[in-house]
Tab-separated table of C-alpha atoms in Angstrom:
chain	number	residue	atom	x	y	z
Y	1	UNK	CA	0.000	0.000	0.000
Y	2	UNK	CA	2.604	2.281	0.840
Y	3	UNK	CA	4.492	1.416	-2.085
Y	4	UNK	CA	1.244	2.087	-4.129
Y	5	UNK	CA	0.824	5.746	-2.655
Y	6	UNK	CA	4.208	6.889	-3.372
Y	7	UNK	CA	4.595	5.675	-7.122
Y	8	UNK	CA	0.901	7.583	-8.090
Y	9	UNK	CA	2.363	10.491	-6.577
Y	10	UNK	CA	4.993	10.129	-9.109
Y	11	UNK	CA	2.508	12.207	-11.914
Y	12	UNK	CA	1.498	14.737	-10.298
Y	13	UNK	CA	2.937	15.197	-6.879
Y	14	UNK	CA	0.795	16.620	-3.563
Y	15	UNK	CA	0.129	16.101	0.187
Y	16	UNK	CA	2.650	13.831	2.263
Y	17	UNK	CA	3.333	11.063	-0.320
Y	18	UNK	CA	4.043	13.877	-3.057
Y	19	UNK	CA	7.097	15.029	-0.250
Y	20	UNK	CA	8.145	11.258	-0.261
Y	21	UNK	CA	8.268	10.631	-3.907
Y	22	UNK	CA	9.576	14.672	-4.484
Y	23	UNK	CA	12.343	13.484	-2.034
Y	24	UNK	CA	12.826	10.106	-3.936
Y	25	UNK	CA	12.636	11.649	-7.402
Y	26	UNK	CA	15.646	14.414	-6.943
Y	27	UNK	CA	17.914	11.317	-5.412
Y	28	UNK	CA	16.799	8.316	-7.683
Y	29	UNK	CA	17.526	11.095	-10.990
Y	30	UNK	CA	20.463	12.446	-10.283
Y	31	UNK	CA	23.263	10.087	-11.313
Y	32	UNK	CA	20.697	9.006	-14.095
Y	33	UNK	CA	20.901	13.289	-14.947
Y	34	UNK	CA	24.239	13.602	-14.579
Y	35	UNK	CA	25.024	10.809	-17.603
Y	36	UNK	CA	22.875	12.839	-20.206
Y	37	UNK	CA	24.117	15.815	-19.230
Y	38	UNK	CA	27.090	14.854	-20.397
Y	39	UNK	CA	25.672	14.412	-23.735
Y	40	UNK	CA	24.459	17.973	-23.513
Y	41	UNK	CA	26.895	20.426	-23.227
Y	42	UNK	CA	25.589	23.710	-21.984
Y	43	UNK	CA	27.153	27.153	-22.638
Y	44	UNK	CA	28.297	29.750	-19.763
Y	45	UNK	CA	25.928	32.890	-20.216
Y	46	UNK	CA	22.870	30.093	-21.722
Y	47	UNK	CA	19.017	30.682	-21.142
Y	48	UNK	CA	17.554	27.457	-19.837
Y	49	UNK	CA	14.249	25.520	-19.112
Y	50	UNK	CA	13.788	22.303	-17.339
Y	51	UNK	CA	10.308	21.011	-17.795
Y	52	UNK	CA	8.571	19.204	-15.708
Y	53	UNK	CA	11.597	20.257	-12.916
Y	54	UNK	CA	10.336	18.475	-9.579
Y	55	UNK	CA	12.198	19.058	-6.863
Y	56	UNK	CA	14.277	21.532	-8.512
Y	57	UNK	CA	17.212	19.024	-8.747
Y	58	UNK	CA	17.926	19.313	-12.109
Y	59	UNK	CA	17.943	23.133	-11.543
Y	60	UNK	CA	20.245	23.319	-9.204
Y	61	UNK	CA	22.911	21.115	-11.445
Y	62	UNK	CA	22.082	23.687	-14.560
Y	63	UNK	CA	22.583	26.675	-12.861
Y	64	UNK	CA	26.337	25.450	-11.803
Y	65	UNK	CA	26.260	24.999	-15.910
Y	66	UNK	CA	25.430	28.298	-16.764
Y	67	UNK	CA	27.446	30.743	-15.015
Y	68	UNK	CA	26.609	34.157	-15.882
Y	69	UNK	CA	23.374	32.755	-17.939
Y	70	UNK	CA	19.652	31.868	-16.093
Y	71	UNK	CA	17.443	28.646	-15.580
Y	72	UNK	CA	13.552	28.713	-15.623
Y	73	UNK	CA	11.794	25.343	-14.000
Y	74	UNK	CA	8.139	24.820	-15.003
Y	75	UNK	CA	6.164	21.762	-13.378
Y	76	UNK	CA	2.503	21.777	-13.104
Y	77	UNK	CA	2.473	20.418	-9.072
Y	78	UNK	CA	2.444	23.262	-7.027
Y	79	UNK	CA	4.077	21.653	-4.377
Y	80	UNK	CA	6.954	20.555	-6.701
Y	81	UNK	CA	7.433	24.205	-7.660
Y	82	UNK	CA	7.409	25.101	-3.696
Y	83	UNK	CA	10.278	22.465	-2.905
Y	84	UNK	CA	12.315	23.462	-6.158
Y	85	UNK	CA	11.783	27.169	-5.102
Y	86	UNK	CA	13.483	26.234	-1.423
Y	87	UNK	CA	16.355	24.244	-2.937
Y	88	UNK	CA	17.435	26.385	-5.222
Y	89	UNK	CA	16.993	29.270	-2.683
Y	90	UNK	CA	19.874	31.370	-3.593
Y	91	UNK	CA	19.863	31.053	-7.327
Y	92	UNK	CA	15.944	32.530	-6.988
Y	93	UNK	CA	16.917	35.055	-4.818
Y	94	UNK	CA	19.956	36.174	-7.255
Y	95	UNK	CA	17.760	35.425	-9.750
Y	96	UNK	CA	19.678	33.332	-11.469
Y	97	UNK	CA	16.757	30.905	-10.710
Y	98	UNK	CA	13.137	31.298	-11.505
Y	99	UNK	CA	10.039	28.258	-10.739
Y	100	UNK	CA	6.720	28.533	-12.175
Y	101	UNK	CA	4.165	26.473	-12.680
Y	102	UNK	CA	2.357	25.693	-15.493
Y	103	UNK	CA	1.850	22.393	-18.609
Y	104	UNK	CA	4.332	21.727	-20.910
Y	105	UNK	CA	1.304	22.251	-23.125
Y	106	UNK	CA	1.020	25.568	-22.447
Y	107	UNK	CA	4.642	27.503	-22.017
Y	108	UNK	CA	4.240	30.887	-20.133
Y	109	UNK	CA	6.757	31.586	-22.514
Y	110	UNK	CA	7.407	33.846	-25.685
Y	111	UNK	CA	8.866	32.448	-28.775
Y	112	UNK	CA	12.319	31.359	-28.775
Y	113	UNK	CA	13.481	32.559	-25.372
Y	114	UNK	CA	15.948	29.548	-24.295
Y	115	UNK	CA	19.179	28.428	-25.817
Y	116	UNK	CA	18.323	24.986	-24.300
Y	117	UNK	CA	15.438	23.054	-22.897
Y	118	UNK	CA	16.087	19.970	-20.618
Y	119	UNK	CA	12.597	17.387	-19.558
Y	120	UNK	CA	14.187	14.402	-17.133
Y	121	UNK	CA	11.794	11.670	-16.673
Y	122	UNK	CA	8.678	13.619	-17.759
Y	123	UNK	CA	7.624	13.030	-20.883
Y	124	UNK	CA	5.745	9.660	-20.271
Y	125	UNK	CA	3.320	12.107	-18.803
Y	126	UNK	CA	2.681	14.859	-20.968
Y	127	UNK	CA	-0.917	14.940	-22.479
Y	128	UNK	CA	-0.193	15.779	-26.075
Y	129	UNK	CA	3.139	13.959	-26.970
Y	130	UNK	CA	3.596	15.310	-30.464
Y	131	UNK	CA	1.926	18.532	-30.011
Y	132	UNK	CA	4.459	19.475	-26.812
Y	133	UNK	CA	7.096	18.749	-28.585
Y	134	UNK	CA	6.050	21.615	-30.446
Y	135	UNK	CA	5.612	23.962	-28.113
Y	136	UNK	CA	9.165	23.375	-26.519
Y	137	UNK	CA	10.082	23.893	-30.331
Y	138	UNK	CA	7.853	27.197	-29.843
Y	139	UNK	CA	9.784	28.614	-26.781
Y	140	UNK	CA	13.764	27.257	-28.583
Y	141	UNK	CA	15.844	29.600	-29.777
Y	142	UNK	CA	16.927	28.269	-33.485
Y	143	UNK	CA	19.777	25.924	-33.425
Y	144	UNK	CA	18.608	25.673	-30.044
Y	145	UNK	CA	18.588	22.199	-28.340
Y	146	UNK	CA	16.411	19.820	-26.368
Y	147	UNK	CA	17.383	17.057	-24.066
Y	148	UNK	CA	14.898	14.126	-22.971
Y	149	UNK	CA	15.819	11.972	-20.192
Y	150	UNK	CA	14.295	8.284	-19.705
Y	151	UNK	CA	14.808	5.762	-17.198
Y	152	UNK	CA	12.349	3.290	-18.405
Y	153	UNK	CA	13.254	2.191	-21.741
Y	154	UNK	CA	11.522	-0.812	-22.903
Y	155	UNK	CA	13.585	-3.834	-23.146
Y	156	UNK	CA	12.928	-6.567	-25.841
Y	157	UNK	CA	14.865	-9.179	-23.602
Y	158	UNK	CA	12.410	-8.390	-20.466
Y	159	UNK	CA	8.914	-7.273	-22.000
Y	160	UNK	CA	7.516	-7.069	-18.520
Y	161	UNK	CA	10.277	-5.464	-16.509
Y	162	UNK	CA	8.058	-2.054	-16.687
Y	163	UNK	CA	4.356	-3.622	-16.520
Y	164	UNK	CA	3.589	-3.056	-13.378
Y	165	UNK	CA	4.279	0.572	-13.061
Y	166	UNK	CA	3.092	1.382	-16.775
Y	167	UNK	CA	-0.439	-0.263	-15.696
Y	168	UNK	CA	-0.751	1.796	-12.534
Y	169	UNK	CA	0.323	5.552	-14.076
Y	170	UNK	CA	-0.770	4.889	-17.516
Y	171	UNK	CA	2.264	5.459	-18.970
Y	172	UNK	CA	4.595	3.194	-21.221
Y	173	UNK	CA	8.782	2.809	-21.166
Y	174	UNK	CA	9.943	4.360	-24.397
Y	175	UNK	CA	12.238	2.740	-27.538
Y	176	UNK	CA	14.887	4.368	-29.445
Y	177	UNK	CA	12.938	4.478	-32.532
Y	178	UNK	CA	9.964	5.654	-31.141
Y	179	UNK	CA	11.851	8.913	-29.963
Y	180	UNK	CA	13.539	9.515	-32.774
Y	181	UNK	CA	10.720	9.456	-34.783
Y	182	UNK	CA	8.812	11.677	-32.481
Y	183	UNK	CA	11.184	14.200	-32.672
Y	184	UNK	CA	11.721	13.915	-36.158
Y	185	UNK	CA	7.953	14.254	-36.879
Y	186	UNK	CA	8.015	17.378	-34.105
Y	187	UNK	CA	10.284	19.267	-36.807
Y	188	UNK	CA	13.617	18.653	-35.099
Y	189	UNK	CA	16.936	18.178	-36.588
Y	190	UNK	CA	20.379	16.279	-35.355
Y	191	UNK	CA	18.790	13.861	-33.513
Y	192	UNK	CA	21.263	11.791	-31.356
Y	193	UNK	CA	20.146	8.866	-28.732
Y	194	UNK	CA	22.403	7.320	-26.500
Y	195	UNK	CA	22.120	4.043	-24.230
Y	196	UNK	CA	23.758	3.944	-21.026
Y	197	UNK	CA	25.074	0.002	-21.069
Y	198	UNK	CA	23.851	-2.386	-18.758
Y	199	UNK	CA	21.028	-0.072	-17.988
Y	200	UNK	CA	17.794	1.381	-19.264
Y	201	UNK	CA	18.827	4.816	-19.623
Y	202	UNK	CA	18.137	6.508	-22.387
Y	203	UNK	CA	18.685	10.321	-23.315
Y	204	UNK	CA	17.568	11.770	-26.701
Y	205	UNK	CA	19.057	15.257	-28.348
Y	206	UNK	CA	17.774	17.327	-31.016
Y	207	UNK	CA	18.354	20.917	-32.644
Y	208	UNK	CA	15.713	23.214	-33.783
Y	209	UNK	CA	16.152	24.526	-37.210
């Protein structure tokens, strides 16, 4: 049961088992982070947006990438956007830091206003795969780049090592292919996907025109 109430807080986070799983998200990511991140090289003085930020984790890491430059953290759990806010304290009050929430589907956001955009172990979520895409595409600078992070990438040697958890958030583990169509059919170029061996880490990068 307990088990149960944490992983359904994983979608959208709230109440006591959202602060678990919050907790459990910005530990469980971070090694997972720092590998595509290193696939994802990030420019001092860059404008960047982590989607779907959590517990402000990933923030935290860009902002030490970005010197001089700025990271913006969206994620539609308000309490998500109230822990990210705390841990990355003194980038927000430098403002070198902002959290906001609001849906990947809808960026608060004018048109190409980030050099990069970063979504770690979010995208099973989003409501409009395809169409989100976009609007990250929408909010990218051109030549600007995107980086998706998955943990759960389907495995054709163990079809139901991700069953379980697909059936109880409605999700499903991603393939290669699958990604790189997506993001070829969202309009993005240089697509590049990398495996992390002996695991089931994938991360996916693309430019926009």
């Amino acid at each position: 049961m307990k088990y149960h109430k944490l992983t359904e807080n994983a979608v959208k986070p709230d109440g006591f088992w959202g602060k678990l799983m919050i907790r459990s998200m910005n530990k469980g990511h971070s090694e997972l982070t720092d590998w595509a991140l290193t696939h994802f090289p990030i420019r001092s003085g860059s404008v960047v947006l982590d989607v779907g930020c959590g517990g402000g984790k990933t923030v935290g890491k860009l902002c030490d990438m970005v010197g001089s430059g700025k990271v913006y953290g969206i994620d539609y759990s308000g309490l998500c956007v109230k822990k990210a806010e705390n841990l990355n304290r003194k980038n927000v009050l430098c403002n070198r830091a902002v959290i906001r929430q609001a849906s990947v589907s809808s960026l608060p956001f004018e048109d190409e206003k980030f050099d990069a955009v970063t979504a770690v172990e979010t995208y099973y979520f989003w409501p409009d795969k395809l169409g989100d895409l976009r609007e990250i595409g929408r909010v990218l600078k051109r030549g600007g780049r995107l980086l998706l992070v998955f943990e759960m990438l389907a495995d054709p040697d163990d079809p139901e090592k991700w069953k379980a958890v697909e059936k109880r958030l409605n999700i499903e583990a991603v393939t290669r292919e699958g990604i790189e169509e997506m993001l070829d059919r969202a309009g993005y170029q240089n697509i590049r996907t990398y495996v992390r061996s002996g695991t089931t880490w994938l991360c996916a990068t693309a430019e926009k025109e």
